[in-house]
Structures are given as structure tokens and as C-alpha cells.
Amino acid sequence: MPAETVFTHRLATADDLPALEVLMALSIRELIGRYLGAAGVQASFEIMGVDTTLIADTTYFVIEGEGRIVGCGGWSRRATLFGGDHTAGRDTRLLDPRTEPARVRAMYTHPSFARRGIGRLVLSLCESAARAEDFRSLELVATVAGEPLYAACGFTVTERLDVPTSIGLTVPCARMRKELT
């Protein structure tokens, strides 16, 4: 029996951006593609991707295994709920941890490492970090590929969204929330 991969984590840096962009593209194409097909994948690229604010705020994690980045994700104390640097409607306002949920953002797993605990690891890191800054809840926007993980980790759907894109397609998503205890 082969040895189990040991995953480590650290905060992302600007030097990780090229590898993160490749990882995100693979994850969107293969994992979301299983649900949405080619047109849905193309539309998804418009609303997903690298958000360098998370890296600058030191709230974005990379997960490493077998000598490379195999997953990533983070959380935010800012109002933007989803999207990359290129996404319209970003809001960098700081959230009030007493009354607003922290955001879980930009979680991606390399398809070869899916269903091996990377998503759960990222969520646990996000929960711990948000709790340490006195947030009482978390909120995220889940893709159809990610929603089962978030539900299994205690998030509940608060709203179904069809996110419009410039190519005339919408991307089905779910706004989800979890109370921190």
C-alpha cells in the first residue's frame, strides 16, 4: 500500500501567483466542468480566480503535498463575497466581526488531489483564523462542485444565486453560512 500524502500549509505569497493561477484553471476546468460543461466553465472563469487582496491581507493559504501546491483557499475580513481581481463589484470595506460574517474565499483543489481532505483543511484554517479575530460566523458563495463539501462541514444554504456573466450565461451558485461556536 502506498504511503499517504502528508499535506502542509502556509500563507500564500505573491511568489505563489503563477502556480495558483495554474491550479485554479485546472480546478475550474476539471472539477466544475463535471457539472457545468464547456460553456459553464468559460462563464465560471469570469467570476472566479486569483484575488491578490487575500494574499496582501495574509488570509490566504496554500496547501502543499508531494512537493507542489495542491490546494488553496482563504478567508477575508472584507465585504467582497466572491470573485477574482478582474471581477466587477468588489468591496474592500472591512467587516464588523460582531455583526457580519467573515468570508471564505477562493477555494481550489488540484483535481488529482480532490476528496483527500484539502478542502476540510482549508476550512479549518479559515475558521480558526476568523475566530481569532472575533468573527461569529462565516459566509461563502459555493459552486455546484463545492456545495457538498461546505454542507458536510456545517454550512447551510441561505440563498440560491444565478451569477450573470458577460457571455450571456449565468453560473449557478449558493450563498452559504455557518455559525462559529
Short mmCIF file of C-alpha atoms in Angstrom, two decimals:
data_model
loop_
_atom_site.label_atom_id
_atom_site.label_comp_id
_atom_site.label_asym_id
_atom_site.label_seq_id
_atom_site.Cartn_x
_atom_site.Cartn_y
_atom_site.Cartn_z
CA MET A 1 0.00 0.00 0.00
CA PRO A 2 1.50 3.42 -0.97
CA ALA A 3 2.26 5.92 1.77
CA GLU A 4 -0.42 8.53 2.39
CA THR A 5 0.46 12.05 1.24
CA VAL A 6 1.22 14.44 4.06
CA PHE A 7 -0.22 17.89 3.43
CA THR A 8 1.32 21.02 4.89
CA HIS A 9 0.02 24.57 4.83
CA ARG A 10 1.39 28.08 4.88
CA LEU A 11 0.27 31.58 3.99
CA ALA A 12 0.41 32.39 0.29
CA THR A 13 2.85 34.98 -1.05
CA ALA A 14 2.97 36.95 -4.28
CA ASP A 15 5.61 34.46 -5.49
CA ASP A 16 2.90 31.77 -5.48
CA LEU A 17 0.70 33.60 -8.01
CA PRO A 18 1.85 31.74 -11.16
CA ALA A 19 1.29 28.33 -9.52
CA LEU A 20 -2.06 29.45 -8.05
CA GLU A 21 -3.30 30.60 -11.45
CA VAL A 22 -2.45 27.21 -12.98
CA LEU A 23 -4.07 25.34 -10.07
CA MET A 24 -7.24 27.44 -10.26
CA ALA A 25 -7.57 26.95 -14.00
CA LEU A 26 -7.20 23.15 -13.65
CA SER A 27 -9.69 23.05 -10.81
CA ILE A 28 -12.28 25.13 -12.67
CA ARG A 29 -11.90 23.17 -15.91
CA GLU A 30 -11.98 19.70 -14.42
CA LEU A 31 -13.97 19.88 -11.19
CA ILE A 32 -16.58 22.46 -12.18
CA GLY A 33 -16.59 21.09 -15.71
CA ARG A 34 -18.05 17.85 -14.37
CA TYR A 35 -21.20 19.80 -13.51
CA LEU A 36 -21.43 22.68 -15.97
CA GLY A 37 -19.83 21.64 -19.26
CA ALA A 38 -17.61 23.76 -21.51
CA ALA A 39 -19.84 26.85 -21.68
CA GLY A 40 -20.35 26.85 -17.92
CA VAL A 41 -16.62 26.54 -17.36
CA GLN A 42 -15.97 29.50 -19.64
CA ALA A 43 -18.56 31.55 -17.74
CA SER A 44 -17.03 30.46 -14.41
CA PHE A 45 -13.65 31.93 -15.35
CA GLU A 46 -15.34 35.32 -15.45
CA ILE A 47 -16.45 35.17 -11.81
CA MET A 48 -13.60 33.15 -10.25
CA GLY A 49 -9.87 33.44 -9.92
CA VAL A 50 -7.00 34.98 -8.01
CA ASP A 51 -7.81 37.74 -5.53
CA THR A 52 -4.49 39.30 -4.57
CA THR A 53 -6.15 41.24 -1.74
CA LEU A 54 -6.38 37.97 0.19
CA ILE A 55 -2.65 37.43 -0.20
CA ALA A 56 -1.86 41.03 0.80
CA ASP A 57 -4.13 40.68 3.85
CA THR A 58 -2.32 37.43 4.85
CA THR A 59 -5.58 35.48 4.90
CA TYR A 60 -4.88 33.09 2.01
CA PHE A 61 -3.43 29.63 2.47
CA VAL A 62 -1.65 27.23 0.16
CA ILE A 63 -1.71 23.51 0.78
CA GLU A 64 1.35 21.59 -0.34
CA GLY A 65 1.86 17.91 -0.94
CA GLU A 66 4.28 15.86 -2.99
CA GLY A 67 6.48 18.91 -3.47
CA ARG A 68 3.88 21.22 -5.02
CA ILE A 69 0.83 23.34 -4.32
CA VAL A 70 -2.21 21.04 -4.41
CA GLY A 71 -4.85 23.32 -2.92
CA CYS A 72 -5.56 26.83 -1.78
CA GLY A 73 -8.20 28.96 -0.15
CA GLY A 74 -8.68 31.56 2.45
CA TRP A 75 -10.92 33.90 4.30
CA SER A 76 -11.47 37.62 4.35
CA ARG A 77 -12.39 40.35 6.75
CA ARG A 78 -13.53 42.41 3.73
CA ALA A 79 -17.01 42.68 2.23
CA THR A 80 -16.29 41.13 -1.20
CA LEU A 81 -18.09 37.79 -1.21
CA PHE A 82 -16.52 36.13 -4.25
CA GLY A 83 -14.50 36.74 -7.39
CA GLY A 84 -11.00 37.50 -8.53
CA ASP A 85 -9.09 40.70 -9.18
CA HIS A 86 -10.91 41.03 -12.52
CA THR A 87 -14.45 40.62 -11.09
CA ALA A 88 -16.72 43.68 -11.07
CA GLY A 89 -18.40 44.88 -7.90
CA ARG A 90 -15.59 44.28 -5.42
CA ASP A 91 -15.96 45.90 -1.99
CA THR A 92 -12.85 46.26 0.19
CA ARG A 93 -14.77 47.64 3.19
CA LEU A 94 -13.72 45.96 6.43
CA LEU A 95 -16.44 43.86 8.05
CA ASP A 96 -17.61 44.25 11.65
CA PRO A 97 -16.91 40.87 13.29
CA ARG A 98 -19.67 41.45 15.86
CA THR A 99 -22.43 41.78 13.26
CA GLU A 100 -21.12 40.50 9.90
CA PRO A 101 -19.74 37.12 8.84
CA ALA A 102 -16.16 36.70 7.66
CA ARG A 103 -15.94 35.48 4.06
CA VAL A 104 -14.48 32.14 2.98
CA ARG A 105 -12.96 32.77 -0.42
CA ALA A 106 -11.34 31.21 -3.46
CA MET A 107 -11.00 27.56 -2.50
CA TYR A 108 -9.48 25.35 -5.19
CA THR A 109 -8.07 21.82 -5.20
CA HIS A 110 -5.92 20.18 -7.84
CA PRO A 111 -8.16 17.55 -9.48
CA SER A 112 -5.62 14.79 -8.75
CA PHE A 113 -5.95 15.56 -5.04
CA ALA A 114 -9.73 16.01 -4.79
CA ARG A 115 -11.56 14.26 -1.95
CA ARG A 116 -8.43 13.84 0.16
CA GLY A 117 -9.17 16.38 2.92
CA ILE A 118 -7.67 19.51 1.40
CA GLY A 119 -10.94 21.45 1.44
CA ARG A 120 -11.63 20.47 5.03
CA LEU A 121 -8.11 21.55 6.00
CA VAL A 122 -8.56 24.96 4.37
CA LEU A 123 -11.94 25.42 6.06
CA SER A 124 -10.48 24.56 9.46
CA LEU A 125 -7.69 27.11 8.94
CA CYS A 126 -10.22 29.75 7.92
CA GLU A 127 -12.48 29.04 10.88
CA SER A 128 -9.61 29.26 13.36
CA ALA A 129 -8.27 32.50 11.89
CA ALA A 130 -11.72 34.16 11.74
CA ARG A 131 -12.49 33.10 15.33
CA ALA A 132 -9.17 34.60 16.45
CA GLU A 133 -10.38 37.95 15.07
CA ASP A 134 -13.71 37.59 16.93
CA PHE A 135 -15.91 36.74 13.96
CA ARG A 136 -19.02 34.83 14.99
CA SER A 137 -19.94 33.38 11.61
CA LEU A 138 -18.64 32.60 8.13
CA GLU A 139 -20.26 33.12 4.75
CA LEU A 140 -19.29 31.96 1.27
CA VAL A 141 -20.56 31.50 -2.24
CA ALA A 142 -20.34 27.87 -3.29
CA THR A 143 -20.14 26.48 -6.78
CA VAL A 144 -22.09 23.33 -7.62
CA ALA A 145 -18.83 21.40 -7.23
CA GLY A 146 -18.08 22.82 -3.77
CA GLU A 147 -21.51 22.87 -2.18
CA PRO A 148 -21.44 19.23 -0.93
CA LEU A 149 -18.18 19.86 0.95
CA TYR A 150 -19.47 23.01 2.61
CA ALA A 151 -22.74 21.32 3.60
CA ALA A 152 -20.78 18.41 5.11
CA CYS A 153 -18.74 20.96 7.11
CA GLY A 154 -21.80 22.61 8.65
CA PHE A 155 -22.64 25.38 6.18
CA THR A 156 -26.28 25.88 5.23
CA VAL A 157 -27.69 27.43 2.07
CA THR A 158 -29.21 30.86 2.68
CA GLU A 159 -29.80 31.82 -0.96
CA ARG A 160 -29.56 30.32 -4.44
CA LEU A 161 -27.82 32.59 -6.96
CA ASP A 162 -27.54 32.64 -10.73
CA VAL A 163 -24.49 34.85 -11.23
CA PRO A 164 -24.63 36.62 -14.61
CA THR A 165 -21.64 36.83 -16.93
CA SER A 166 -20.85 38.93 -19.99
CA ILE A 167 -21.19 35.92 -22.30
CA GLY A 168 -24.90 35.68 -21.58
CA LEU A 169 -24.74 32.67 -19.28
CA THR A 170 -25.33 32.51 -15.56
CA VAL A 171 -23.32 30.40 -13.15
CA PRO A 172 -25.39 28.57 -10.52
CA CYS A 173 -24.08 29.17 -7.00
CA ALA A 174 -25.29 29.01 -3.41
CA ARG A 175 -24.73 31.56 -0.68
CA MET A 176 -23.97 29.58 2.48
CA ARG A 177 -23.39 30.42 6.14
CA LYS A 178 -22.02 28.79 9.25
CA GLU A 179 -22.15 29.99 12.82
CA LEU A 180 -18.89 29.71 14.74
CA THR A 181 -19.18 28.31 18.26
#
